[in-house]
PDB file of C-alpha atoms and ligand atoms in Angstrom:
ATOM      1  CA  MET A  88      -6.434  23.566  25.307  1.00 34.00           C
ATOM      2  CA  LEU A  89      -8.171  26.263  23.305  1.00 32.00           C
ATOM      3  CA  PRO A  90      -7.652  29.877  24.394  1.00 32.00           C
ATOM      4  CA  ALA A  91     -10.793  31.033  26.190  1.00 33.00           C
ATOM      5  CA  HIS A  92     -10.912  34.332  28.016  1.00 33.00           C
ATOM      6  CA  GLY A  93      -8.333  37.031  28.627  1.00 32.00           C
ATOM      7  CA  GLY A  94      -5.595  34.827  27.201  1.00 32.00           C
ATOM      8  CA  GLU A  95      -6.038  32.241  29.930  1.00 39.00           C
ATOM      9  CA  GLU A  96      -6.378  28.593  29.021  1.00 41.00           C
ATOM     10  CA  LEU A  97      -9.876  27.963  30.318  1.00 38.00           C
ATOM     11  CA  GLY A  98     -11.156  26.283  27.166  1.00 49.00           C
ATOM     12  CA  VAL A  99     -11.899  22.648  26.435  1.00 51.00           C
ATOM     13  CA  GLU A 100      -9.873  20.057  24.617  1.00 48.00           C
ATOM     14  CA  ALA A 101     -10.345  20.305  20.835  1.00 47.00           C
ATOM     15  CA  GLU A 102      -9.336  16.656  20.454  1.00 50.00           C
ATOM     16  CA  PRO A 103     -10.038  14.904  23.745  1.00 44.00           C
ATOM     17  CA  GLU A 104      -7.409  12.382  24.705  1.00 48.00           C
ATOM     18  CA  PRO A 105      -8.617   8.851  25.396  1.00 60.00           C
ATOM     19  CA  GLY A 106      -9.975   8.470  28.906  1.00 88.00           C
ATOM     20  CA  LEU A 107     -12.505  10.426  30.783  1.00 95.00           C
ATOM     21  CA  THR A 108     -12.637  14.234  31.037  1.00 96.00           C
ATOM     22  CA  ILE A 109     -15.059  16.274  33.103  1.00 97.00           C
ATOM     23  CA  VAL A 110     -15.379  19.854  31.938  1.00 96.00           C
ATOM     24  CA  GLY A 111     -16.397  22.150  34.784  1.00 94.00           C
ATOM     25  CA  SER A 112     -15.316  23.975  37.905  1.00 90.00           C
ATOM     26  CA  TYR A 113     -15.140  22.295  41.319  1.00 91.00           C
ATOM     27  CA  LEU A 114     -17.304  25.192  42.559  1.00 89.00           C
ATOM     28  CA  SER A 115     -20.378  23.763  40.825  1.00 93.00           C
ATOM     29  CA  PRO A 116     -22.467  21.350  42.919  1.00 95.00           C
ATOM     30  CA  TYR A 117     -23.537  19.648  39.663  1.00 97.00           C
ATOM     31  CA  VAL A 118     -19.881  19.028  38.799  1.00 97.00           C
ATOM     32  CA  ARG A 119     -19.209  17.759  42.320  1.00 97.00           C
ATOM     33  CA  LYS A 120     -22.197  15.385  42.043  1.00 97.00           C
ATOM     34  CA  VAL A 121     -20.566  13.773  38.994  1.00 98.00           C
ATOM     35  CA  LEU A 122     -17.150  13.696  40.710  1.00 97.00           C
ATOM     36  CA  ALA A 123     -18.705  11.989  43.769  1.00 97.00           C
ATOM     37  CA  CYS A 124     -20.177   9.377  41.429  1.00 97.00           C
ATOM     38  CA  LEU A 125     -16.767   8.835  39.762  1.00 97.00           C
ATOM     39  CA  HIS A 126     -15.017   8.513  43.139  1.00 97.00           C
ATOM     40  CA  LEU A 127     -17.580   6.023  44.464  1.00 97.00           C
ATOM     41  CA  LYS A 128     -17.111   3.936  41.320  1.00 96.00           C
ATOM     42  CA  GLY A 129     -13.325   4.234  41.490  1.00 95.00           C
ATOM     43  CA  LEU A 130     -13.045   5.690  37.983  1.00 95.00           C
ATOM     44  CA  ALA A 131     -10.059   7.810  36.944  1.00 95.00           C
ATOM     45  CA  TYR A 132     -10.735  11.136  35.217  1.00 95.00           C
ATOM     46  CA  ARG A 133      -9.130  14.444  34.406  1.00 95.00           C
ATOM     47  CA  ILE A 134     -10.883  17.735  34.994  1.00 95.00           C
ATOM     48  CA  ASP A 135     -10.886  20.788  32.736  1.00 93.00           C
ATOM     49  CA  PRO A 136     -11.843  23.433  35.318  1.00 90.00           C
ATOM     50  CA  ILE A 137     -13.701  25.825  33.075  1.00 85.00           C
ATOM     51  CA  VAL A 138     -15.896  28.603  34.532  1.00 77.00           C
ATOM     52  CA  PRO A 139     -18.990  28.555  32.259  1.00 72.00           C
ATOM     53  CA  PHE A 140     -19.361  32.353  32.055  1.00 74.00           C
ATOM     54  CA  TYR A 141     -15.889  32.538  30.479  1.00 76.00           C
ATOM     55  CA  GLY A 142     -16.185  29.521  28.183  1.00 78.00           C
ATOM     56  CA  ASN A 143     -15.096  29.929  24.586  1.00 85.00           C
ATOM     57  CA  GLU A 144     -16.819  28.893  21.312  1.00 88.00           C
ATOM     58  CA  GLU A 145     -15.695  25.295  21.667  1.00 89.00           C
ATOM     59  CA  PHE A 146     -17.431  25.197  25.061  1.00 91.00           C
ATOM     60  CA  GLY A 147     -20.684  26.366  23.394  1.00 91.00           C
ATOM     61  CA  ARG A 148     -20.336  23.548  20.870  1.00 92.00           C
ATOM     62  CA  ILE A 149     -20.027  20.757  23.439  1.00 93.00           C
ATOM     63  CA  SER A 150     -22.486  22.378  25.896  1.00 94.00           C
ATOM     64  CA  PRO A 151     -25.267  24.036  23.887  1.00 93.00           C
ATOM     65  CA  VAL A 152     -26.845  25.521  27.034  1.00 93.00           C
ATOM     66  CA  ARG A 153     -23.350  26.650  28.175  1.00 93.00           C
ATOM     67  CA  ARG A 154     -23.532  24.811  31.473  1.00 94.00           C
ATOM     68  CA  VAL A 155     -21.208  22.489  33.356  1.00 95.00           C
ATOM     69  CA  PRO A 156     -20.583  19.617  33.841  1.00 97.00           C
ATOM     70  CA  VAL A 157     -19.804  18.033  30.472  1.00 97.00           C
ATOM     71  CA  LEU A 158     -18.399  14.500  30.247  1.00 97.00           C
ATOM     72  CA  ILE A 159     -16.131  13.564  27.355  1.00 96.00           C
ATOM     73  CA  ASP A 160     -14.928   9.992  26.856  1.00 95.00           C
ATOM     74  CA  GLU A 161     -13.930   7.941  23.841  1.00 93.00           C
ATOM     75  CA  ALA A 162     -17.574   7.006  23.157  1.00 94.00           C
ATOM     76  CA  VAL A 163     -19.659  10.110  23.837  1.00 96.00           C
ATOM     77  CA  THR A 164     -19.836  13.783  24.856  1.00 97.00           C
ATOM     78  CA  LEU A 165     -22.643  14.395  27.360  1.00 97.00           C
ATOM     79  CA  CYS A 166     -24.188  17.353  29.189  1.00 97.00           C
ATOM     80  CA  ASP A 167     -26.271  17.427  32.365  1.00 98.00           C
ATOM     81  CA  SER A 168     -25.189  15.869  35.656  1.00 98.00           C
ATOM     82  CA  THR A 169     -28.178  13.491  35.839  1.00 98.00           C
ATOM     83  CA  VAL A 170     -27.655  12.204  32.296  1.00 98.00           C
ATOM     84  CA  ILE A 171     -23.928  11.822  33.025  1.00 98.00           C
ATOM     85  CA  CYS A 172     -24.492   9.924  36.302  1.00 98.00           C
ATOM     86  CA  GLU A 173     -27.044   7.624  34.640  1.00 97.00           C
ATOM     87  CA  TYR A 174     -24.535   6.915  31.872  1.00 97.00           C
ATOM     88  CA  LEU A 175     -21.816   6.108  34.430  1.00 97.00           C
ATOM     89  CA  GLU A 176     -24.235   3.860  36.354  1.00 96.00           C
ATOM     90  CA  GLU A 177     -25.121   1.917  33.188  1.00 95.00           C
ATOM     91  CA  ARG A 178     -21.597   1.760  31.815  1.00 95.00           C
ATOM     92  CA  HIS A 179     -19.913   0.927  35.150  1.00 95.00           C
ATOM     93  CA  PRO A 180     -22.680  -0.731  37.186  1.00 95.00           C
ATOM     94  CA  ARG A 181     -20.557  -1.708  40.205  1.00 95.00           C
ATOM     95  CA  PRO A 182     -20.758  -0.492  42.864  1.00 96.00           C
ATOM     96  CA  HIS A 183     -24.449   0.343  42.300  1.00 96.00           C
ATOM     97  CA  LEU A 184     -25.261   3.894  43.313  1.00 96.00           C
ATOM     98  CA  LEU A 185     -29.039   3.482  43.255  1.00 95.00           C
ATOM     99  CA  PRO A 186     -30.834   1.236  45.770  1.00 96.00           C
ATOM    100  CA  ALA A 187     -32.196  -2.107  44.493  1.00 95.00           C
ATOM    101  CA  SER A 188     -35.902  -1.810  45.284  1.00 97.00           C
ATOM    102  CA  PRO A 189     -38.142   0.267  42.985  1.00 98.00           C
ATOM    103  CA  PRO A 190     -39.621   2.424  45.821  1.00 98.00           C
ATOM    104  CA  GLU A 191     -36.160   3.223  47.209  1.00 97.00           C
ATOM    105  CA  ARG A 192     -34.806   3.886  43.715  1.00 97.00           C
ATOM    106  CA  ALA A 193     -37.694   6.261  43.061  1.00 97.00           C
ATOM    107  CA  ARG A 194     -37.083   8.037  46.383  1.00 96.00           C
ATOM    108  CA  ALA A 195     -33.377   8.436  45.559  1.00 96.00           C
ATOM    109  CA  ARG A 196     -34.296   9.851  42.145  1.00 96.00           C
ATOM    110  CA  TRP A 197     -36.721  12.300  43.747  1.00 96.00           C
ATOM    111  CA  LEU A 198     -34.010  13.537  46.137  1.00 96.00           C
ATOM    112  CA  GLU A 199     -31.660  13.991  43.184  1.00 97.00           C
ATOM    113  CA  GLU A 200     -34.359  15.875  41.276  1.00 97.00           C
ATOM    114  CA  TYR A 201     -35.164  18.044  44.302  1.00 97.00           C
ATOM    115  CA  ALA A 202     -31.466  18.862  44.780  1.00 97.00           C
ATOM    116  CA  ASP A 203     -30.995  19.657  41.073  1.00 97.00           C
ATOM    117  CA  THR A 204     -34.045  21.924  40.821  1.00 97.00           C
ATOM    118  CA  ARG A 205     -35.365  23.508  44.049  1.00 97.00           C
ATOM    119  CA  MET A 206     -32.115  23.308  46.030  1.00 97.00           C
ATOM    120  CA  GLY A 207     -30.163  24.545  43.011  1.00 96.00           C
ATOM    121  CA  GLU A 208     -32.577  27.457  42.644  1.00 97.00           C
ATOM    122  CA  VAL A 209     -32.339  28.428  46.308  1.00 98.00           C
ATOM    123  CA  PHE A 210     -28.673  27.751  47.129  1.00 96.00           C
ATOM    124  CA  ILE A 211     -27.073  28.624  43.784  1.00 95.00           C
ATOM    125  CA  TRP A 212     -29.328  31.208  42.186  1.00 94.00           C
ATOM    126  CA  ARG A 213     -30.735  32.973  45.251  1.00 96.00           C
ATOM    127  CA  LEU A 214     -27.869  32.640  47.767  1.00 97.00           C
ATOM    128  CA  PHE A 215     -24.572  32.088  45.899  1.00 95.00           C
ATOM    129  CA  ASN A 216     -25.615  34.276  42.962  1.00 96.00           C
ATOM    130  CA  GLU A 217     -26.656  37.095  45.264  1.00 96.00           C
ATOM    131  CA  VAL A 218     -23.511  37.138  47.443  1.00 96.00           C
ATOM    132  CA  VAL A 219     -20.808  35.911  45.011  1.00 95.00           C
ATOM    133  CA  ILE A 220     -21.662  35.777  41.285  1.00 92.00           C
ATOM    134  CA  LYS A 221     -23.445  39.136  41.064  1.00 95.00           C
ATOM    135  CA  ARG A 222     -20.685  40.905  43.011  1.00 95.00           C
ATOM    136  CA  PHE A 223     -17.547  39.242  41.734  1.00 93.00           C
ATOM    137  CA  VAL A 224     -18.477  38.181  38.187  1.00 90.00           C
ATOM    138  CA  TRP A 225     -20.834  40.955  37.081  1.00 93.00           C
ATOM    139  CA  GLY A 226     -19.822  43.745  39.521  1.00 96.00           C
ATOM    140  CA  GLU A 227     -23.431  44.256  40.681  1.00 97.00           C
ATOM    141  CA  PRO A 228     -24.586  44.914  44.268  1.00 96.00           C
ATOM    142  CA  THR A 229     -26.323  42.286  46.384  1.00 96.00           C
ATOM    143  CA  ASP A 230     -30.089  42.687  46.697  1.00 96.00           C
ATOM    144  CA  GLU A 231     -30.204  42.625  50.505  1.00 96.00           C
ATOM    145  CA  ALA A 232     -34.016  42.255  50.699  1.00 97.00           C
ATOM    146  CA  ALA A 233     -33.960  39.239  48.360  1.00 96.00           C
ATOM    147  CA  LEU A 234     -31.054  37.743  50.301  1.00 97.00           C
ATOM    148  CA  ALA A 235     -32.905  38.165  53.619  1.00 97.00           C
ATOM    149  CA  ARG A 236     -35.992  36.447  52.124  1.00 97.00           C
ATOM    150  CA  THR A 237     -33.846  33.529  51.002  1.00 97.00           C
ATOM    151  CA  LEU A 238     -32.164  33.159  54.397  1.00 98.00           C
ATOM    152  CA  ASP A 239     -35.346  33.611  56.427  1.00 98.00           C
ATOM    153  CA  THR A 240     -37.898  31.607  54.458  1.00 97.00           C
ATOM    154  CA  GLU A 241     -36.634  29.739  51.385  1.00 97.00           C
ATOM    155  CA  ILE A 242     -33.646  27.922  52.890  1.00 98.00           C
ATOM    156  CA  PRO A 243     -35.529  26.830  56.048  1.00 98.00           C
ATOM    157  CA  ALA A 244     -38.386  25.477  53.864  1.00 97.00           C
ATOM    158  CA  VAL A 245     -35.933  23.419  51.784  1.00 97.00           C
ATOM    159  CA  LEU A 246     -34.182  22.071  54.869  1.00 97.00           C
ATOM    160  CA  ASP A 247     -37.562  21.242  56.474  1.00 96.00           C
ATOM    161  CA  HIS A 248     -38.472  19.130  53.436  1.00 95.00           C
ATOM    162  CA  LEU A 249     -35.158  17.248  53.647  1.00 94.00           C
ATOM    163  CA  GLU A 250     -35.583  16.687  57.398  1.00 94.00           C
ATOM    164  CA  ARG A 251     -39.029  15.185  56.806  1.00 92.00           C
TER     165      ARG A 251
HETATM  166  N1  GSH B 661     -29.268  20.566  34.945  1.00 57.94           N
HETATM  167  C1  GSH B 661     -27.852  20.861  34.837  1.00 57.94           C
HETATM  168  C2  GSH B 661     -27.562  22.157  35.578  1.00 57.94           C
HETATM  169  C3  GSH B 661     -26.096  22.557  35.471  1.00 57.94           C
HETATM  170  C4  GSH B 661     -25.854  24.014  35.910  1.00 57.94           C
HETATM  171  O1  GSH B 661     -26.791  24.806  36.117  1.00 57.94           O
HETATM  172  N2  GSH B 661     -24.558  24.361  36.020  1.00 57.94           N
HETATM  173  C5  GSH B 661     -24.208  25.727  36.362  1.00 57.94           C
HETATM  174  C6  GSH B 661     -23.040  25.737  37.326  1.00 57.94           C
HETATM  175  S1  GSH B 661     -23.528  25.291  38.956  1.00 57.94           S
HETATM  176  C7  GSH B 661     -23.753  26.462  35.115  1.00 57.94           C
HETATM  177  O2  GSH B 661     -23.058  25.906  34.301  1.00 57.94           O
HETATM  178  N3  GSH B 661     -24.160  27.725  34.997  1.00 57.94           N
HETATM  179  C8  GSH B 661     -23.768  28.575  33.921  1.00 57.94           C
HETATM  180  C9  GSH B 661     -24.866  29.439  33.427  1.00 57.94           C
HETATM  181  O3  GSH B 661     -26.019  29.247  33.879  1.00 57.94           O
HETATM  182  O4  GSH B 661     -24.566  30.300  32.573  1.00 57.94           O
HETATM  183  C10 GSH B 661     -27.046  19.686  35.391  1.00 57.94           C
HETATM  184  O5  GSH B 661     -27.571  18.915  36.211  1.00 57.94           O
HETATM  185  O6  GSH B 661     -25.910  19.499  34.933  1.00 57.94           O
END
């Protein structure tokens, strides 16, 4: 491990050992998406539970946009949960995680895209950021009006789309 922040070992492996490493905290839904994919495929991995805000220089090298998850294996280092899951699906096709028929595959991809973008925006950046990250990472107060808007209109609209 490389030293990262405040002397803690939150960095990433300089020389990854053979096998499969996922860099990223369990708190991240994008990390958990990749872990769900690994579990469903029965693949062993180790996790380097870095919090992206505290990542060191090595983290910036393997994740140029400083986001998690990152996958490191003996063949490749990859960012972005969708790219990582597609790689796992191609490299370890069974069990298939996408449906067989093109319309169902497309629908599954749309749901993934919707979760990654709109749901991420609403649940991570409007809700979780407002009540947790702003307060406990940056020491800033919650914007109560913005939070109320998210709870009253944005989250119900997202859930309505999923219900439909
Ligand atoms: N499109 C990316 C999004 C990943 C993402 O936004 N991860 C968040 C954690 S939930 C992150 O690393 N945030 C750090 C930052 O924005 O500085 C993916 O699917 O992997």
